[in-house]
Tab-separated table of C-alpha atoms in Angstrom:
chain	number	residue	atom	x	y	z
A	1	MET	CA	-13.477	-19.141	-0.992
A	2	ARG	CA	-16.951	-20.366	-1.965
A	3	THR	CA	-16.318	-19.096	-5.485
A	4	ALA	CA	-13.163	-21.189	-5.708
A	5	LEU	CA	-14.933	-24.255	-4.297
A	6	VAL	CA	-17.630	-24.014	-6.945
A	7	GLY	CA	-14.904	-23.738	-9.576
A	8	LEU	CA	-13.104	-26.783	-8.196
A	9	VAL	CA	-16.298	-28.840	-8.257
A	10	LEU	CA	-16.903	-27.847	-11.877
A	11	LEU	CA	-13.286	-28.703	-12.778
A	12	VAL	CA	-13.712	-32.142	-11.202
A	13	LEU	CA	-16.944	-32.738	-13.120
A	14	GLY	CA	-15.259	-31.632	-16.336
A	15	GLY	CA	-12.302	-33.872	-15.562
A	16	ILE	CA	-14.647	-36.817	-15.127
A	17	ALA	CA	-16.164	-36.041	-18.528
A	18	VAL	CA	-12.688	-36.103	-20.070
A	19	ALA	CA	-11.672	-39.284	-18.241
A	20	THR	CA	-14.795	-41.139	-19.381
A	21	GLY	CA	-14.408	-40.014	-22.989
A	22	LEU	CA	-17.562	-37.928	-22.897
A	23	LEU	CA	-15.471	-34.824	-23.644
A	24	PRO	CA	-12.684	-35.542	-26.149
A	25	VAL	CA	-9.175	-34.431	-25.191
A	26	ALA	CA	-8.871	-32.699	-28.579
A	27	ASP	CA	-11.841	-30.461	-27.674
A	28	VAL	CA	-10.187	-29.579	-24.368
A	29	SER	CA	-6.999	-28.624	-26.220
A	30	VAL	CA	-8.960	-26.329	-28.543
A	31	LEU	CA	-10.729	-24.816	-25.529
A	32	TRP	CA	-7.406	-24.166	-23.748
A	33	ASP	CA	-5.945	-22.418	-26.795
A	34	ARG	CA	-8.960	-20.146	-26.748
A	35	VAL	CA	-9.171	-19.272	-23.060
A	36	TRP	CA	-5.572	-18.957	-21.793
A	37	PRO	CA	-5.116	-15.426	-23.249
A	38	ILE	CA	-8.392	-14.382	-21.618
A	39	LEU	CA	-7.421	-15.747	-18.206
A	40	LEU	CA	-3.979	-14.148	-18.434
A	41	PHE	CA	-5.572	-10.794	-19.267
A	42	VAL	CA	-7.879	-11.054	-16.240
A	43	ILE	CA	-4.897	-11.725	-13.963
A	44	ALA	CA	-2.770	-8.938	-15.432
A	45	VAL	CA	-5.431	-6.217	-15.470
A	46	THR	CA	-6.394	-7.083	-11.890
A	47	VAL	CA	-2.778	-6.647	-10.774
A	48	VAL	CA	-2.599	-3.301	-12.593
A	49	THR	CA	-5.764	-1.940	-11.025
A	50	GLU	CA	-4.946	-3.240	-7.531
A	51	LEU	CA	-1.489	-1.660	-7.563
A	52	ALA	CA	-2.805	1.590	-9.056
A	53	ALA	CA	-5.330	1.705	-6.235
A	54	GLU	CA	-2.557	1.115	-3.676
A	55	ALA	CA	-0.657	4.043	-5.194
A	56	GLY	CA	-3.693	6.271	-4.629
A	57	VAL	CA	-4.629	6.804	-8.282
A	58	PHE	CA	-8.341	6.080	-7.841
A	59	THR	CA	-8.613	7.995	-4.583
A	60	ALA	CA	-7.013	11.058	-6.175
A	61	LEU	CA	-9.421	10.738	-9.102
A	62	ALA	CA	-12.384	10.655	-6.719
A	63	GLN	CA	-11.158	13.707	-4.815
A	64	GLN	CA	-10.639	15.618	-8.038
A	65	THR	CA	-14.116	14.575	-9.148
A	66	ALA	CA	-15.544	16.040	-5.931
A	67	ARG	CA	-13.952	19.399	-6.756
A	68	TRP	CA	-15.217	19.271	-10.331
A	69	GLY	CA	-18.708	18.730	-8.934
A	70	ARG	CA	-18.689	22.361	-7.686
A	71	GLY	CA	-20.803	21.509	-4.633
A	72	ARG	CA	-23.725	20.143	-6.681
A	73	ALA	CA	-24.653	16.536	-5.944
A	74	TRP	CA	-26.206	15.974	-9.372
A	75	LEU	CA	-23.042	17.144	-11.134
A	76	LEU	CA	-20.861	15.007	-8.873
A	77	TRP	CA	-23.091	12.028	-9.664
A	78	LEU	CA	-22.804	12.679	-13.413
A	79	LEU	CA	-19.030	12.685	-13.069
A	80	VAL	CA	-19.231	9.360	-11.201
A	81	VAL	CA	-21.342	8.031	-14.077
A	82	LEU	CA	-18.591	9.098	-16.471
A	83	VAL	CA	-15.789	7.585	-14.380
A	84	ALA	CA	-17.706	4.325	-13.827
A	85	THR	CA	-18.425	4.086	-17.542
A	86	LEU	CA	-14.812	4.669	-18.570
A	87	SER	CA	-13.522	2.338	-15.852
A	88	THR	CA	-15.834	-0.435	-17.042
A	89	ILE	CA	-15.114	0.066	-20.733
A	90	PHE	CA	-11.325	0.141	-20.454
A	91	LEU	CA	-10.543	-1.767	-17.233
A	92	SER	CA	-13.484	-4.217	-17.046
A	93	LEU	CA	-16.630	-4.463	-14.971
A	94	ASP	CA	-14.863	-6.147	-12.032
A	95	THR	CA	-12.528	-3.166	-11.667
A	96	THR	CA	-15.515	-0.850	-11.345
A	97	ALA	CA	-17.265	-3.144	-8.880
A	98	VAL	CA	-14.228	-3.840	-6.710
A	99	LEU	CA	-12.141	-0.663	-6.783
A	100	LEU	CA	-14.434	2.192	-7.744
A	101	THR	CA	-17.304	1.245	-5.416
A	102	PRO	CA	-15.459	1.915	-2.132
A	103	VAL	CA	-13.940	5.082	-3.559
A	104	VAL	CA	-17.298	6.637	-4.475
A	105	ILE	CA	-18.886	5.539	-1.190
A	106	VAL	CA	-16.120	7.179	0.826
A	107	LEU	CA	-16.388	10.204	-1.456
A	108	ALA	CA	-20.138	10.534	-0.880
A	109	ARG	CA	-19.776	10.189	2.878
A	110	HIS	CA	-16.959	12.732	3.074
A	111	VAL	CA	-19.120	15.382	1.429
A	112	GLY	CA	-22.243	14.451	3.430
A	113	LEU	CA	-24.274	12.758	0.671
A	114	SER	CA	-26.166	9.475	0.693
A	115	PRO	CA	-23.924	6.722	-0.730
A	116	LEU	CA	-26.845	4.694	-2.151
A	117	PRO	CA	-27.262	6.447	-5.535
A	118	PHE	CA	-23.513	6.259	-6.076
A	119	ALA	CA	-23.354	2.594	-5.043
A	120	LEU	CA	-26.241	1.604	-7.313
A	121	THR	CA	-24.680	3.573	-10.167
A	122	THR	CA	-21.410	1.649	-9.926
A	123	VAL	CA	-22.997	-1.816	-9.908
A	124	TRP	CA	-25.493	-1.129	-12.684
A	125	LEU	CA	-22.919	0.520	-14.926
A	126	ALA	CA	-20.331	-2.127	-14.104
A	127	ASN	CA	-22.677	-4.534	-15.864
A	128	THR	CA	-24.459	-2.458	-18.497
A	129	ALA	CA	-21.471	-0.347	-19.610
A	130	SER	CA	-19.461	-3.491	-20.373
A	131	LEU	CA	-20.665	-3.906	-23.969
A	132	LEU	CA	-18.399	-1.618	-25.970
A	133	LEU	CA	-14.917	-3.186	-26.082
A	134	PRO	CA	-13.578	-6.726	-25.841
A	135	VAL	CA	-11.704	-5.855	-22.639
A	136	SER	CA	-14.840	-4.576	-20.919
A	137	ASN	CA	-16.126	-8.037	-20.017
A	138	LEU	CA	-14.891	-11.610	-20.075
A	139	THR	CA	-17.913	-12.527	-22.201
A	140	ASN	CA	-16.822	-9.952	-24.800
A	141	LEU	CA	-13.396	-11.541	-25.096
A	142	LEU	CA	-15.078	-14.873	-25.725
A	143	ALA	CA	-17.403	-13.311	-28.290
A	144	GLN	CA	-14.505	-11.572	-30.029
A	145	HIS	CA	-12.915	-14.973	-30.622
A	146	ALA	CA	-16.223	-16.414	-31.848
A	147	MET	CA	-16.552	-13.490	-34.299
A	148	GLY	CA	-13.173	-14.277	-35.857
A	149	ASN	CA	-11.099	-11.866	-33.747
A	150	PRO	CA	-12.118	-8.456	-35.110
A	151	SER	CA	-10.025	-5.520	-33.914
A	152	PRO	CA	-11.281	-3.629	-30.845
A	153	LEU	CA	-12.503	-0.783	-33.078
A	154	GLU	CA	-14.328	-3.214	-35.381
A	155	PHE	CA	-15.887	-4.834	-32.322
A	156	ALA	CA	-16.929	-1.406	-31.026
A	157	ALA	CA	-18.541	-0.564	-34.376
A	158	LEU	CA	-20.907	-3.509	-33.851
A	159	THR	CA	-21.669	-2.751	-30.223
A	160	ALA	CA	-21.670	1.079	-30.133
A	161	ALA	CA	-25.424	1.692	-30.517
A	162	PRO	CA	-26.618	-0.867	-27.934
A	163	ALA	CA	-23.728	0.077	-25.620
A	164	ALA	CA	-24.845	3.719	-25.594
A	165	VAL	CA	-28.431	2.741	-24.791
A	166	ALA	CA	-27.285	0.337	-22.075
A	167	ILE	CA	-25.395	3.172	-20.365
A	168	VAL	CA	-28.037	5.884	-20.672
A	169	VAL	CA	-31.109	3.905	-19.571
A	170	PRO	CA	-29.789	2.774	-16.138
A	171	ALA	CA	-28.254	6.209	-15.532
A	172	ILE	CA	-31.612	7.904	-16.130
A	173	ALA	CA	-33.270	5.346	-13.867
A	174	VAL	CA	-30.848	6.053	-11.003
A	175	PHE	CA	-31.417	9.791	-11.318
A	176	LEU	CA	-35.205	9.395	-11.273
A	177	ILE	CA	-35.083	7.055	-8.278
A	178	PHE	CA	-32.739	9.288	-6.247
A	179	ARG	CA	-33.617	12.694	-7.694
A	180	LYS	CA	-34.253	14.263	-4.272
A	181	PRO	CA	-30.850	13.482	-2.647
A	182	LEU	CA	-29.119	14.235	-5.951
A	183	MET	CA	-30.434	17.799	-5.902
A	184	GLN	CA	-28.597	18.598	-2.655
A	185	ARG	CA	-25.406	20.633	-2.306
A	186	TYR	CA	-22.151	19.717	-0.574
A	187	THR	CA	-18.786	21.189	0.436
A	188	PRO	CA	-15.707	19.481	-1.085
A	189	ASP	CA	-13.083	18.210	1.364
A	190	ALA	CA	-9.423	19.138	1.192
A	191	ARG	CA	-7.241	16.824	-0.897
A	192	ASP	CA	-5.457	14.039	1.024
A	193	PRO	CA	-1.667	14.070	0.648
A	194	ILE	CA	-0.030	11.564	-1.702
A	195	GLU	CA	2.059	9.055	0.269
A	196	ASP	CA	4.629	8.319	-2.428
A	197	ASP	CA	4.895	10.692	-5.382
A	198	VAL	CA	6.999	8.292	-7.447
A	199	LEU	CA	4.543	5.420	-7.033
A	200	PHE	CA	1.579	7.671	-7.690
A	201	TRP	CA	2.797	9.339	-10.859
A	202	CYS	CA	4.387	6.211	-12.331
A	203	SER	CA	1.227	4.180	-11.640
A	204	ALA	CA	-0.946	6.883	-13.155
A	205	ALA	CA	1.294	6.966	-16.238
A	206	VAL	CA	1.063	3.176	-16.638
A	207	VAL	CA	-2.741	3.233	-16.417
A	208	ILE	CA	-2.971	6.130	-18.891
A	209	ALA	CA	-0.637	4.344	-21.311
A	210	LEU	CA	-2.571	1.084	-20.959
A	211	LEU	CA	-5.912	2.539	-22.047
A	212	PRO	CA	-5.003	3.224	-25.703
A	213	ALA	CA	-2.947	0.007	-25.810
A	214	LEU	CA	-6.070	-2.000	-25.027
A	215	ILE	CA	-7.789	-0.723	-28.177
A	216	SER	CA	-4.690	-0.635	-30.388
A	217	GLY	CA	-5.215	-4.085	-31.866
A	218	LEU	CA	-2.367	-5.658	-29.911
A	219	PRO	CA	-3.320	-8.783	-27.917
A	220	VAL	CA	-4.915	-7.399	-24.769
A	221	TRP	CA	-3.130	-9.972	-22.601
A	222	LEU	CA	0.194	-8.659	-23.883
A	223	SER	CA	-0.553	-5.001	-23.119
A	224	ALA	CA	-1.990	-5.773	-19.693
A	225	SER	CA	0.874	-8.134	-18.819
A	226	ALA	CA	3.486	-5.525	-19.750
A	227	ALA	CA	1.731	-2.939	-17.577
A	228	ALA	CA	1.474	-5.408	-14.693
A	229	ILE	CA	5.178	-6.289	-14.900
A	230	VAL	CA	6.176	-2.612	-14.834
A	231	LEU	CA	4.067	-1.944	-11.745
A	232	VAL	CA	5.199	-5.105	-9.946
A	233	VAL	CA	8.848	-4.128	-10.447
A	234	LEU	CA	8.110	-0.580	-9.327
A	235	PHE	CA	6.360	-1.746	-6.141
A	236	ALA	CA	9.060	-4.353	-5.472
A	237	VAL	CA	11.485	-1.448	-5.216
A	238	ARG	CA	9.313	1.178	-3.525
A	239	ARG	CA	6.759	-0.767	-1.433
A	240	PRO	CA	7.312	-4.539	-1.524
A	241	SER	CA	4.912	-5.219	1.357
A	242	VAL	CA	1.994	-4.509	-0.987
A	243	LEU	CA	2.876	-7.427	-3.273
A	244	ARG	CA	0.918	-10.438	-2.054
A	245	PHE	CA	-0.788	-13.505	-3.453
A	246	GLY	CA	-4.178	-12.171	-2.366
A	247	MET	CA	-4.175	-9.471	-5.066
A	248	LEU	CA	-4.374	-12.164	-7.746
A	249	PRO	CA	-7.952	-13.047	-8.763
A	250	TRP	CA	-7.290	-16.744	-8.229
A	251	GLN	CA	-10.844	-17.510	-7.108
A	252	LEU	CA	-12.231	-15.970	-10.297
A	253	ILE	CA	-9.692	-17.882	-12.403
A	254	VAL	CA	-10.624	-21.195	-10.770
A	255	LEU	CA	-14.333	-20.464	-11.235
A	256	ALA	CA	-13.934	-19.374	-14.856
A	257	SER	CA	-11.784	-22.416	-15.667
A	258	GLY	CA	-14.353	-24.734	-14.117
A	259	LEU	CA	-17.189	-23.060	-16.018
A	260	PHE	CA	-15.320	-23.282	-19.324
A	261	LEU	CA	-14.660	-26.999	-18.909
A	262	PHE	CA	-18.096	-27.893	-17.511
A	263	ILE	CA	-20.103	-26.053	-20.176
A	264	GLU	CA	-17.897	-27.597	-22.881
A	265	ALA	CA	-18.785	-31.013	-21.448
A	266	LEU	CA	-22.497	-30.150	-21.538
A	267	HIS	CA	-22.178	-29.106	-25.173
A	268	SER	CA	-20.672	-32.495	-25.945
A	269	ILE	CA	-23.941	-34.148	-24.866
A	270	GLY	CA	-26.239	-31.884	-26.866
A	271	LEU	CA	-26.834	-28.732	-24.815
A	272	ALA	CA	-26.691	-26.530	-27.916
A	273	THR	CA	-29.550	-28.431	-29.564
A	274	VAL	CA	-31.844	-27.767	-26.615
A	275	LEU	CA	-30.907	-24.096	-26.397
A	276	ALA	CA	-31.343	-23.578	-30.146
A	277	THR	CA	-35.011	-24.454	-29.718
A	278	ILE	CA	-35.401	-21.943	-26.908
A	279	SER	CA	-33.446	-19.035	-28.388
A	280	GLY	CA	-34.590	-19.324	-32.018
A	281	SER	CA	-32.647	-18.159	-35.043
A	282	GLY	CA	-32.333	-15.248	-37.463
A	283	GLU	CA	-31.552	-11.537	-37.191
A	284	SER	CA	-34.997	-9.972	-37.276
A	285	PRO	CA	-35.796	-7.621	-34.367
A	286	LEU	CA	-38.002	-10.274	-32.745
A	287	ALA	CA	-35.326	-12.948	-33.185
A	288	LEU	CA	-32.675	-10.710	-31.605
A	289	LEU	CA	-35.014	-9.812	-28.738
A	290	ARG	CA	-35.685	-13.514	-28.179
A	291	LEU	CA	-31.978	-14.334	-27.978
A	292	ALA	CA	-31.143	-11.327	-25.776
A	293	GLY	CA	-34.066	-12.168	-23.496
A	294	THR	CA	-32.892	-15.767	-23.206
A	295	GLY	CA	-29.427	-14.519	-22.281
A	296	MET	CA	-30.860	-12.148	-19.661
A	297	VAL	CA	-32.950	-14.888	-18.047
A	298	GLY	CA	-30.025	-17.309	-18.132
A	299	ALA	CA	-27.691	-14.770	-16.530
A	300	ASN	CA	-30.089	-14.090	-13.663
A	301	VAL	CA	-30.740	-17.788	-13.102
A	302	ILE	CA	-27.211	-19.218	-13.278
A	303	ASP	CA	-24.781	-16.248	-13.733
A	304	ASN	CA	-23.837	-14.418	-16.921
A	305	LEU	CA	-20.645	-16.312	-17.806
A	306	PRO	CA	-22.164	-19.816	-17.961
A	307	ALA	CA	-25.222	-18.336	-19.661
A	308	TYR	CA	-23.002	-16.924	-22.404
A	309	LEU	CA	-20.996	-20.118	-22.751
A	310	ALA	CA	-24.155	-22.196	-23.012
A	311	LEU	CA	-25.765	-19.960	-25.647
A	312	GLU	CA	-22.727	-19.053	-27.746
A	313	PRO	CA	-23.173	-21.930	-30.261
A	314	VAL	CA	-26.703	-20.745	-31.151
A	315	ALA	CA	-25.495	-17.150	-31.625
A	316	ASP	CA	-24.036	-18.055	-34.993
A	317	THR	CA	-23.476	-14.601	-36.532
A	318	PRO	CA	-21.742	-11.448	-35.243
A	319	ILE	CA	-25.092	-9.652	-34.869
A	320	ARG	CA	-26.583	-12.540	-32.902
A	321	LEU	CA	-23.478	-12.645	-30.726
A	322	VAL	CA	-23.951	-8.963	-29.900
A	323	ALA	CA	-27.613	-9.646	-29.054
A	324	LEU	CA	-26.475	-12.404	-26.710
A	325	LEU	CA	-23.942	-10.038	-25.122
A	326	ILE	CA	-26.695	-7.493	-24.525
A	327	GLY	CA	-28.638	-10.120	-22.609
A	328	VAL	CA	-25.781	-11.442	-20.498
A	329	ASN	CA	-23.993	-8.104	-19.937
A	330	ALA	CA	-26.818	-5.585	-19.546
A	331	GLY	CA	-29.322	-8.080	-18.142
A	332	PRO	CA	-27.686	-9.219	-14.851
A	333	LEU	CA	-29.380	-6.566	-12.712
A	334	ILE	CA	-31.970	-8.706	-10.939
A	335	THR	CA	-30.444	-11.515	-8.859
A	336	PRO	CA	-27.376	-11.080	-6.628
A	337	TRP	CA	-25.538	-13.933	-8.374
A	338	ALA	CA	-26.275	-12.782	-11.944
A	339	SER	CA	-22.680	-11.606	-12.320
A	340	LEU	CA	-19.545	-11.972	-10.242
A	341	ALA	CA	-19.193	-8.179	-10.317
A	342	THR	CA	-22.462	-7.836	-8.391
A	343	LEU	CA	-21.294	-10.241	-5.684
A	344	LEU	CA	-17.954	-8.440	-5.407
A	345	TRP	CA	-19.792	-5.109	-5.224
A	346	HIS	CA	-21.958	-6.331	-2.362
A	347	GLN	CA	-18.899	-7.561	-0.458
A	348	ARG	CA	-17.455	-4.057	-0.667
A	349	LEU	CA	-20.729	-2.538	0.560
A	350	SER	CA	-20.780	-4.886	3.550
A	351	ALA	CA	-17.178	-4.017	4.407
A	352	LEU	CA	-18.126	-0.315	4.419
A	353	ASP	CA	-21.355	-0.830	6.426
A	354	VAL	CA	-23.591	0.255	3.560
A	355	GLU	CA	-26.876	-1.617	3.603
A	356	ILE	CA	-29.042	-2.152	0.566
A	357	SER	CA	-32.099	-4.370	0.565
A	358	TRP	CA	-31.759	-7.273	-1.884
A	359	ARG	CA	-35.550	-7.200	-2.166
A	360	ARG	CA	-35.481	-3.598	-3.350
A	361	TYR	CA	-32.496	-4.308	-5.583
A	362	MET	CA	-34.309	-7.180	-7.280
A	363	LEU	CA	-37.565	-5.257	-7.689
A	364	LEU	CA	-35.730	-2.371	-9.338
A	365	GLY	CA	-33.847	-4.827	-11.515
A	366	LEU	CA	-37.061	-6.491	-12.655
A	367	VAL	CA	-38.017	-3.156	-14.204
A	368	ILE	CA	-34.664	-1.806	-15.387
A	369	ALA	CA	-33.067	-4.986	-16.758
A	370	PRO	CA	-35.801	-5.866	-19.311
A	371	LEU	CA	-36.127	-2.196	-20.297
A	372	THR	CA	-32.370	-1.828	-20.833
A	373	VAL	CA	-31.994	-5.129	-22.685
A	374	GLY	CA	-35.057	-4.476	-24.849
A	375	LEU	CA	-34.089	-0.949	-25.897
A	376	ALA	CA	-30.430	-1.884	-26.450
A	377	THR	CA	-31.473	-4.831	-28.626
A	378	LEU	CA	-33.774	-2.633	-30.680
A	379	ALA	CA	-30.874	-0.199	-31.142
A	380	LEU	CA	-28.838	-3.136	-32.436
A	381	ALA	CA	-31.649	-4.181	-34.784
A	382	LEU	CA	-31.683	-0.698	-36.309
A	383	THR	CA	-28.007	-1.103	-37.253
A	384	VAL	CA	-28.486	-4.447	-39.048
């Protein structure tokens, strides 16, 4: 609810800017044309993942992963790294934070392992693995538009090198931090029965079909909306009690809408001029590091979405946009509010009685975030 209240306040402030003429109505119209497909995608993909989770798709995946781990904690953890990475890349960072986190925690507890390395893996990779495709992060969808709407594969060609680095560096860090518990052995549990075979297999088929559709070049909102409609109809027939307003990410939509309008109002009074001085210009390695570093600091101070929106006008080339994405996607590992995914992740931990010290989280982030952002940006510079 606090997220929605912040969004409402920002919408009111933006509305005041429009009413006073500070923000022209024509600019708001252009902004709306840009963001409605993004907001619709967020709603649709959230419905898909929530209903797939209700059908038991993610739980079954976790149980199968436990068997593939062959009783070795380090192998199980590597499989979680793989699942978290794929979940983030194809279904967005919020999906990993919200749906995969409780699954891997329950998985770790069922086989007698500490949930902490698995929990930290999901939140770090939810952020850092979100560089590769437009659908991986809301900021990427914004950047795709700013780049002139390249296809998902063209977008991935720009981001592949830094995306790989941003996945590997945090994964290595988690293993080094938790190497002792990750060298233990465990006994896999028996598989839980599937409640409704029709719901399970149809939901799994929809998710599998959606993944290639998201990189096919079709509008991502269209593919996700079609998948959401299929699952809503299916659940309306098989399990209508699951369909509820609460599964819609309305708080996130209100917050994102407020941020879009408020930052646009700030740009109308010269925000970009100030930020251009701070973030510099050019595509040299130092210039890209400067921009990525500015994005990382901004994300940890005010959250990654407003940081991206504020800095987008000074990231005036595709390469500079990718550098900015590195900062705001791979950098939000320090403060709890650096990304919405981190806050959602912590809510899930609290619900499952998993405690993690914010002090320790921030201290680890102070080391890992600059290292990840710096190495990923250098990887980008080598591709220029």
